[in-house]
Amino acid sequence: MKIQLIRNATLKFYYGGNTFLIDPYFASKHSQRSFAGKSPNPTVELPVSVEDILSGVEMVLVSHLHPDHFDETAQLALPKELPLFCHPTHLNTILGMNFTRITSVEDQLYWRNLEIIRTPGEHGVGEIGQRMGDVAGFILKAAGEPTIYWMGDTIWYSKLEEVIETHKPHIIITHSGGNRFSDDTPAIVMDKEQTIDLCKFAPDSIVIATHLEALDHGSVTRDELQVYAEKQGVPASQLRIPADGELLEF
């Protein structure tokens, strides 16, 4: 199997004989508003063309509808007949985008030989977390392939420990940018400390850190995460921090 980080949370999977995307975000550099007053978003261009990203794609998973996860450019670029799976609370909104093959993941479902299980998430804490709305993560399973846990936009908390203990994923994909709207507000996704806490909780899993260096409210860089991991004794063989466009093979 192969996983390609496109940018931010956008991933292209070659898994179980299927090719699919998670959270397509195709906006050009600086075409969206700032989140933290530092820069228009995204702060970097796509590493490959939209045409190349869409080549061979047979299905799309959408975790939530924030503009850095399923933006207008992607909504227009995706073929409307592609199978698209989403959180139940987002179904009606996506129907309004004229996609014709939308399925909400209530709990667990199968597509071809792929098992998709929706997992919980907390997109921040307190009032900010409530305002950020519903999010999803996904467990992905296919015969003969490693089990993947794509955590999505979430902080690290006890329910995610339960997901890991239940499914024992071989690969865990995190959003590790420590994104926050200002210096005095809490992070709305995992930061470097929480990412390392996860690595230590699941030492037998390979952790792939994404959602880095693409948005102006990110507070963690790849280098910072790598240095912190080394100081905490987490080996590079466990924590992978891919560059935009990088293809990982397992």
mmCIF file of C-alpha atoms in Angstrom:
data_model
loop_
_atom_site.group_PDB
_atom_site.id
_atom_site.type_symbol
_atom_site.label_atom_id
_atom_site.label_comp_id
_atom_site.label_asym_id
_atom_site.label_seq_id
_atom_site.Cartn_x
_atom_site.Cartn_y
_atom_site.Cartn_z
ATOM 1 C CA MET A 1 0.000 0.000 0.000
ATOM 2 C CA LYS A 2 0.990 3.626 -0.511
ATOM 3 C CA ILE A 3 -0.045 6.901 1.101
ATOM 4 C CA GLN A 4 0.755 10.244 -0.514
ATOM 5 C CA LEU A 5 0.525 13.444 1.496
ATOM 6 C CA ILE A 6 -0.736 16.114 -0.860
ATOM 7 C CA ARG A 7 -0.998 19.136 1.486
ATOM 8 C CA ASN A 8 -2.462 19.832 4.918
ATOM 9 C CA ALA A 9 -4.916 16.958 5.547
ATOM 10 C CA THR A 10 -5.305 15.873 1.928
ATOM 11 C CA LEU A 11 -4.086 12.318 1.394
ATOM 12 C CA LYS A 12 -4.171 10.001 -1.596
ATOM 13 C CA PHE A 13 -4.372 6.315 -0.728
ATOM 14 C CA TYR A 14 -3.469 3.275 -2.809
ATOM 15 C CA TYR A 15 -4.945 0.659 -0.518
ATOM 16 C CA GLY A 16 -6.468 -2.760 -1.046
ATOM 17 C CA GLY A 17 -6.440 -2.251 -4.797
ATOM 18 C CA ASN A 18 -8.393 1.026 -4.465
ATOM 19 C CA THR A 19 -7.351 4.639 -5.036
ATOM 20 C CA PHE A 20 -9.097 7.308 -2.987
ATOM 21 C CA LEU A 21 -8.721 10.735 -1.407
ATOM 22 C CA ILE A 22 -9.331 12.050 2.085
ATOM 23 C CA ASP A 23 -10.280 15.705 2.636
ATOM 24 C CA PRO A 24 -9.484 17.243 -0.763
ATOM 25 C CA TYR A 25 -8.217 20.821 -0.382
ATOM 26 C CA PHE A 26 -7.228 22.299 -3.728
ATOM 27 C CA ALA A 27 -7.188 26.070 -3.126
ATOM 28 C CA SER A 28 -4.290 27.978 -4.657
ATOM 29 C CA LYS A 29 -1.796 29.751 -2.409
ATOM 30 C CA HIS A 30 -3.200 32.814 -0.596
ATOM 31 C CA SER A 31 -6.668 32.465 -2.178
ATOM 32 C CA GLN A 32 -8.515 32.098 1.158
ATOM 33 C CA ARG A 33 -8.910 34.316 4.217
ATOM 34 C CA SER A 34 -6.535 34.245 7.141
ATOM 35 C CA PHE A 35 -7.427 32.179 10.223
ATOM 36 C CA ALA A 36 -5.026 33.883 12.647
ATOM 37 C CA GLY A 37 -4.328 37.273 11.082
ATOM 38 C CA LYS A 38 -0.863 36.270 9.889
ATOM 39 C CA SER A 39 -1.293 35.369 6.214
ATOM 40 C CA PRO A 40 -3.926 34.449 3.642
ATOM 41 C CA ASN A 41 -4.384 30.697 3.300
ATOM 42 C CA PRO A 42 -3.143 28.250 2.216
ATOM 43 C CA THR A 43 0.391 29.423 2.867
ATOM 44 C CA VAL A 44 1.900 27.056 0.275
ATOM 45 C CA GLU A 45 0.917 25.857 -3.180
ATOM 46 C CA LEU A 46 -0.145 22.327 -4.018
ATOM 47 C CA PRO A 47 2.933 20.187 -4.739
ATOM 48 C CA VAL A 48 1.271 18.559 -7.771
ATOM 49 C CA SER A 49 -1.497 19.569 -10.141
ATOM 50 C CA VAL A 50 -5.166 18.954 -9.414
ATOM 51 C CA GLU A 51 -5.249 16.788 -12.547
ATOM 52 C CA ASP A 52 -2.494 14.572 -11.136
ATOM 53 C CA ILE A 53 -4.188 14.388 -7.734
ATOM 54 C CA LEU A 54 -7.456 13.238 -9.298
ATOM 55 C CA SER A 55 -5.823 10.730 -11.627
ATOM 56 C CA GLY A 56 -7.200 7.274 -10.859
ATOM 57 C CA VAL A 57 -9.288 8.413 -7.873
ATOM 58 C CA GLU A 58 -12.321 6.192 -7.352
ATOM 59 C CA MET A 59 -13.767 7.507 -4.075
ATOM 60 C CA VAL A 60 -13.541 10.407 -1.600
ATOM 61 C CA LEU A 61 -13.797 10.544 2.196
ATOM 62 C CA VAL A 62 -14.730 13.893 3.758
ATOM 63 C CA SER A 63 -14.258 14.301 7.509
ATOM 64 C CA HIS A 64 -15.894 17.729 7.833
ATOM 65 C CA LEU A 65 -16.644 20.847 5.849
ATOM 66 C CA HIS A 66 -14.115 23.409 7.062
ATOM 67 C CA PRO A 67 -12.544 25.256 4.114
ATOM 68 C CA ASP A 68 -9.106 23.704 4.661
ATOM 69 C CA HIS A 69 -10.569 20.204 4.300
ATOM 70 C CA PHE A 70 -13.196 20.414 1.561
ATOM 71 C CA ASP A 71 -12.933 23.751 -0.190
ATOM 72 C CA GLU A 72 -14.856 25.254 -3.087
ATOM 73 C CA THR A 73 -12.051 24.533 -5.551
ATOM 74 C CA ALA A 74 -12.163 20.839 -4.690
ATOM 75 C CA GLN A 75 -15.960 20.786 -4.759
ATOM 76 C CA LEU A 76 -15.874 22.111 -8.320
ATOM 77 C CA ALA A 77 -12.998 19.893 -9.469
ATOM 78 C CA LEU A 78 -14.272 16.548 -8.197
ATOM 79 C CA PRO A 79 -16.452 14.586 -10.635
ATOM 80 C CA LYS A 80 -19.987 14.730 -9.265
ATOM 81 C CA GLU A 81 -20.494 10.987 -9.792
ATOM 82 C CA LEU A 82 -17.584 9.936 -7.555
ATOM 83 C CA PRO A 83 -18.681 7.956 -4.488
ATOM 84 C CA LEU A 84 -18.321 10.285 -1.498
ATOM 85 C CA PHE A 85 -18.538 9.275 2.167
ATOM 86 C CA CYS A 86 -19.102 11.787 4.971
ATOM 87 C CA HIS A 87 -20.246 12.464 8.524
ATOM 88 C CA PRO A 88 -24.046 12.121 8.871
ATOM 89 C CA THR A 89 -24.507 15.763 9.884
ATOM 90 C CA HIS A 90 -22.843 16.946 6.657
ATOM 91 C CA LEU A 91 -24.920 14.862 4.247
ATOM 92 C CA ASN A 92 -27.518 17.491 3.343
ATOM 93 C CA THR A 93 -24.927 20.199 2.763
ATOM 94 C CA ILE A 94 -22.958 18.002 0.381
ATOM 95 C CA LEU A 95 -26.165 17.003 -1.399
ATOM 96 C CA GLY A 96 -26.567 20.709 -2.133
ATOM 97 C CA MET A 97 -23.243 20.633 -3.997
ATOM 98 C CA ASN A 98 -24.798 18.336 -6.626
ATOM 99 C CA PHE A 99 -22.779 15.222 -5.853
ATOM 100 C CA THR A 100 -24.871 12.209 -6.831
ATOM 101 C CA ARG A 101 -23.362 9.280 -4.899
ATOM 102 C CA ILE A 102 -23.109 10.427 -1.280
ATOM 103 C CA THR A 103 -23.239 8.073 1.691
ATOM 104 C CA SER A 104 -23.074 9.061 5.351
ATOM 105 C CA VAL A 105 -20.960 6.829 7.557
ATOM 106 C CA GLU A 106 -23.294 6.269 10.482
ATOM 107 C CA ASP A 107 -20.935 3.837 12.157
ATOM 108 C CA GLN A 108 -19.442 1.218 9.852
ATOM 109 C CA LEU A 109 -19.861 0.307 6.188
ATOM 110 C CA TYR A 110 -18.186 -1.505 3.318
ATOM 111 C CA TRP A 111 -17.184 -0.159 -0.060
ATOM 112 C CA ARG A 112 -15.794 -2.801 -2.382
ATOM 113 C CA ASN A 113 -13.293 -4.718 -0.223
ATOM 114 C CA LEU A 114 -12.724 -1.771 2.107
ATOM 115 C CA GLU A 115 -14.182 -1.516 5.613
ATOM 116 C CA ILE A 116 -14.721 2.064 6.808
ATOM 117 C CA ILE A 117 -15.437 2.762 10.484
ATOM 118 C CA ARG A 118 -16.189 6.306 11.641
ATOM 119 C CA THR A 119 -14.381 7.362 14.806
ATOM 120 C CA PRO A 120 -15.005 10.293 17.187
ATOM 121 C CA GLY A 121 -13.030 13.493 17.506
ATOM 122 C CA GLU A 122 -12.910 16.694 19.531
ATOM 123 C CA HIS A 123 -11.926 19.661 17.362
ATOM 124 C CA GLY A 124 -10.713 21.666 20.349
ATOM 125 C CA VAL A 125 -11.961 22.158 23.887
ATOM 126 C CA GLY A 126 -14.642 24.266 25.551
ATOM 127 C CA GLU A 127 -16.505 26.919 23.592
ATOM 128 C CA ILE A 128 -14.073 26.825 20.665
ATOM 129 C CA GLY A 129 -14.456 23.071 20.363
ATOM 130 C CA GLN A 130 -18.232 23.412 20.297
ATOM 131 C CA ARG A 131 -18.078 26.110 17.629
ATOM 132 C CA MET A 132 -15.859 23.979 15.417
ATOM 133 C CA GLY A 133 -18.689 21.451 15.018
ATOM 134 C CA ASP A 134 -18.788 17.752 14.190
ATOM 135 C CA VAL A 135 -15.694 16.021 12.847
ATOM 136 C CA ALA A 136 -14.859 12.434 11.966
ATOM 137 C CA GLY A 137 -11.885 10.155 11.881
ATOM 138 C CA PHE A 138 -11.833 6.821 10.064
ATOM 139 C CA ILE A 139 -10.514 3.326 10.641
ATOM 140 C CA LEU A 140 -9.683 1.686 7.293
ATOM 141 C CA LYS A 141 -9.330 -2.067 6.883
ATOM 142 C CA ALA A 142 -8.803 -4.358 3.885
ATOM 143 C CA ALA A 143 -7.739 -7.981 3.646
ATOM 144 C CA GLY A 144 -3.981 -8.337 3.466
ATOM 145 C CA GLU A 145 -3.367 -4.676 4.308
ATOM 146 C CA PRO A 146 -2.301 -2.907 7.506
ATOM 147 C CA THR A 147 -5.112 -1.345 9.529
ATOM 148 C CA ILE A 148 -5.059 2.454 9.262
ATOM 149 C CA TYR A 149 -6.415 4.947 11.779
ATOM 150 C CA TRP A 150 -6.793 8.415 10.227
ATOM 151 C CA MET A 151 -7.563 10.556 13.258
ATOM 152 C CA GLY A 152 -8.740 13.741 11.531
ATOM 153 C CA ASP A 153 -9.056 17.158 13.151
ATOM 154 C CA THR A 154 -8.969 16.254 16.815
ATOM 155 C CA ILE A 155 -7.037 16.784 19.987
ATOM 156 C CA TRP A 156 -5.697 13.768 21.889
ATOM 157 C CA TYR A 157 -8.182 12.563 24.520
ATOM 158 C CA SER A 158 -9.394 9.380 26.215
ATOM 159 C CA LYS A 159 -11.877 8.196 23.574
ATOM 160 C CA LEU A 160 -9.076 7.989 21.034
ATOM 161 C CA GLU A 161 -7.148 5.722 23.358
ATOM 162 C CA GLU A 162 -10.195 3.424 23.266
ATOM 163 C CA VAL A 163 -10.182 3.459 19.451
ATOM 164 C CA ILE A 164 -6.533 2.399 19.396
ATOM 165 C CA GLU A 165 -7.038 -0.319 22.003
ATOM 166 C CA THR A 166 -10.036 -1.694 20.080
ATOM 167 C CA HIS A 167 -8.644 -1.691 16.539
ATOM 168 C CA LYS A 168 -4.878 -1.911 17.157
ATOM 169 C CA PRO A 169 -3.959 0.054 14.015
ATOM 170 C CA HIS A 170 -0.648 -0.589 12.333
ATOM 171 C CA ILE A 171 -0.579 2.989 11.001
ATOM 172 C CA ILE A 172 -1.972 6.100 12.725
ATOM 173 C CA ILE A 173 -2.240 9.388 10.824
ATOM 174 C CA THR A 174 -2.361 12.519 12.965
ATOM 175 C CA HIS A 175 -3.064 16.206 12.471
ATOM 176 C CA SER A 176 -0.157 17.603 14.433
ATOM 177 C CA GLY A 177 0.024 21.308 13.549
ATOM 178 C CA GLY A 178 -1.146 22.576 16.937
ATOM 179 C CA ASN A 179 -3.404 24.977 15.046
ATOM 180 C CA ARG A 180 -4.816 27.808 17.161
ATOM 181 C CA PHE A 181 -6.506 31.102 16.365
ATOM 182 C CA SER A 182 -4.274 33.155 18.671
ATOM 183 C CA ASP A 183 -1.436 32.601 21.092
ATOM 184 C CA ASP A 184 -3.790 32.654 24.074
ATOM 185 C CA THR A 185 -6.403 30.179 22.752
ATOM 186 C CA PRO A 186 -6.116 26.390 23.004
ATOM 187 C CA ALA A 187 -5.083 24.247 20.050
ATOM 188 C CA ILE A 188 -7.888 22.755 17.952
ATOM 189 C CA VAL A 189 -5.813 19.781 16.744
ATOM 190 C CA MET A 190 -2.918 17.865 18.244
ATOM 191 C CA ASP A 191 0.333 19.697 18.956
ATOM 192 C CA LYS A 192 3.826 18.267 19.279
ATOM 193 C CA GLU A 193 3.321 17.232 22.893
ATOM 194 C CA GLN A 194 0.085 15.375 22.179
ATOM 195 C CA THR A 195 1.600 13.736 19.108
ATOM 196 C CA ILE A 196 4.436 12.351 21.204
ATOM 197 C CA ASP A 197 1.976 11.272 23.911
ATOM 198 C CA LEU A 198 0.208 9.265 21.204
ATOM 199 C CA CYS A 199 3.480 7.736 19.991
ATOM 200 C CA LYS A 200 4.260 6.587 23.515
ATOM 201 C CA PHE A 201 0.729 5.249 24.022
ATOM 202 C CA ALA A 202 0.933 3.207 20.796
ATOM 203 C CA PRO A 203 4.620 2.250 20.479
ATOM 204 C CA ASP A 204 3.897 -0.573 18.042
ATOM 205 C CA SER A 205 2.131 1.732 15.556
ATOM 206 C CA ILE A 206 3.767 3.805 12.849
ATOM 207 C CA VAL A 207 2.589 7.400 13.268
ATOM 208 C CA ILE A 208 2.387 9.713 10.243
ATOM 209 C CA ALA A 209 2.154 13.399 11.197
ATOM 210 C CA THR A 210 0.283 15.648 8.750
ATOM 211 C CA HIS A 211 -1.627 18.981 8.782
ATOM 212 C CA LEU A 212 1.667 20.885 9.047
ATOM 213 C CA GLU A 213 3.032 24.086 7.480
ATOM 214 C CA ALA A 214 0.075 24.870 5.231
ATOM 215 C CA LEU A 215 -2.114 27.265 7.258
ATOM 216 C CA ASP A 216 -1.442 30.520 9.063
ATOM 217 C CA HIS A 217 -2.845 29.291 12.375
ATOM 218 C CA GLY A 218 -0.429 26.362 12.608
ATOM 219 C CA SER A 219 1.937 26.560 15.585
ATOM 220 C CA VAL A 220 4.132 23.485 14.979
ATOM 221 C CA THR A 221 6.660 23.014 12.180
ATOM 222 C CA ARG A 222 8.014 19.740 10.873
ATOM 223 C CA ASP A 223 11.460 20.519 12.239
ATOM 224 C CA GLU A 224 10.094 21.375 15.685
ATOM 225 C CA LEU A 225 8.138 18.141 15.830
ATOM 226 C CA GLN A 226 11.131 16.081 14.722
ATOM 227 C CA VAL A 227 13.461 17.696 17.268
ATOM 228 C CA TYR A 228 10.934 17.254 20.074
ATOM 229 C CA ALA A 229 10.393 13.603 19.136
ATOM 230 C CA GLU A 230 14.143 12.951 19.259
ATOM 231 C CA LYS A 231 14.395 14.579 22.691
ATOM 232 C CA GLN A 232 11.512 12.393 23.904
ATOM 233 C CA GLY A 233 13.123 9.218 22.595
ATOM 234 C CA VAL A 234 10.636 8.573 19.799
ATOM 235 C CA PRO A 235 12.564 7.106 16.832
ATOM 236 C CA ALA A 236 12.192 8.274 13.251
ATOM 237 C CA SER A 237 11.237 4.695 12.392
ATOM 238 C CA GLN A 238 8.008 5.197 14.359
ATOM 239 C CA LEU A 239 7.185 8.862 13.653
ATOM 240 C CA ARG A 240 7.129 9.767 9.969
ATOM 241 C CA ILE A 241 6.796 13.460 9.050
ATOM 242 C CA PRO A 242 6.332 13.557 5.265
ATOM 243 C CA ALA A 243 6.824 16.589 3.062
ATOM 244 C CA ASP A 244 4.008 17.810 0.856
ATOM 245 C CA GLY A 245 3.811 15.534 -2.161
ATOM 246 C CA GLU A 246 5.816 12.747 -0.524
ATOM 247 C CA LEU A 247 4.758 9.152 -1.181
ATOM 248 C CA LEU A 248 5.113 6.641 1.651
ATOM 249 C CA GLU A 249 5.154 2.918 0.833
ATOM 250 C CA PHE A 250 4.393 0.105 3.270
#
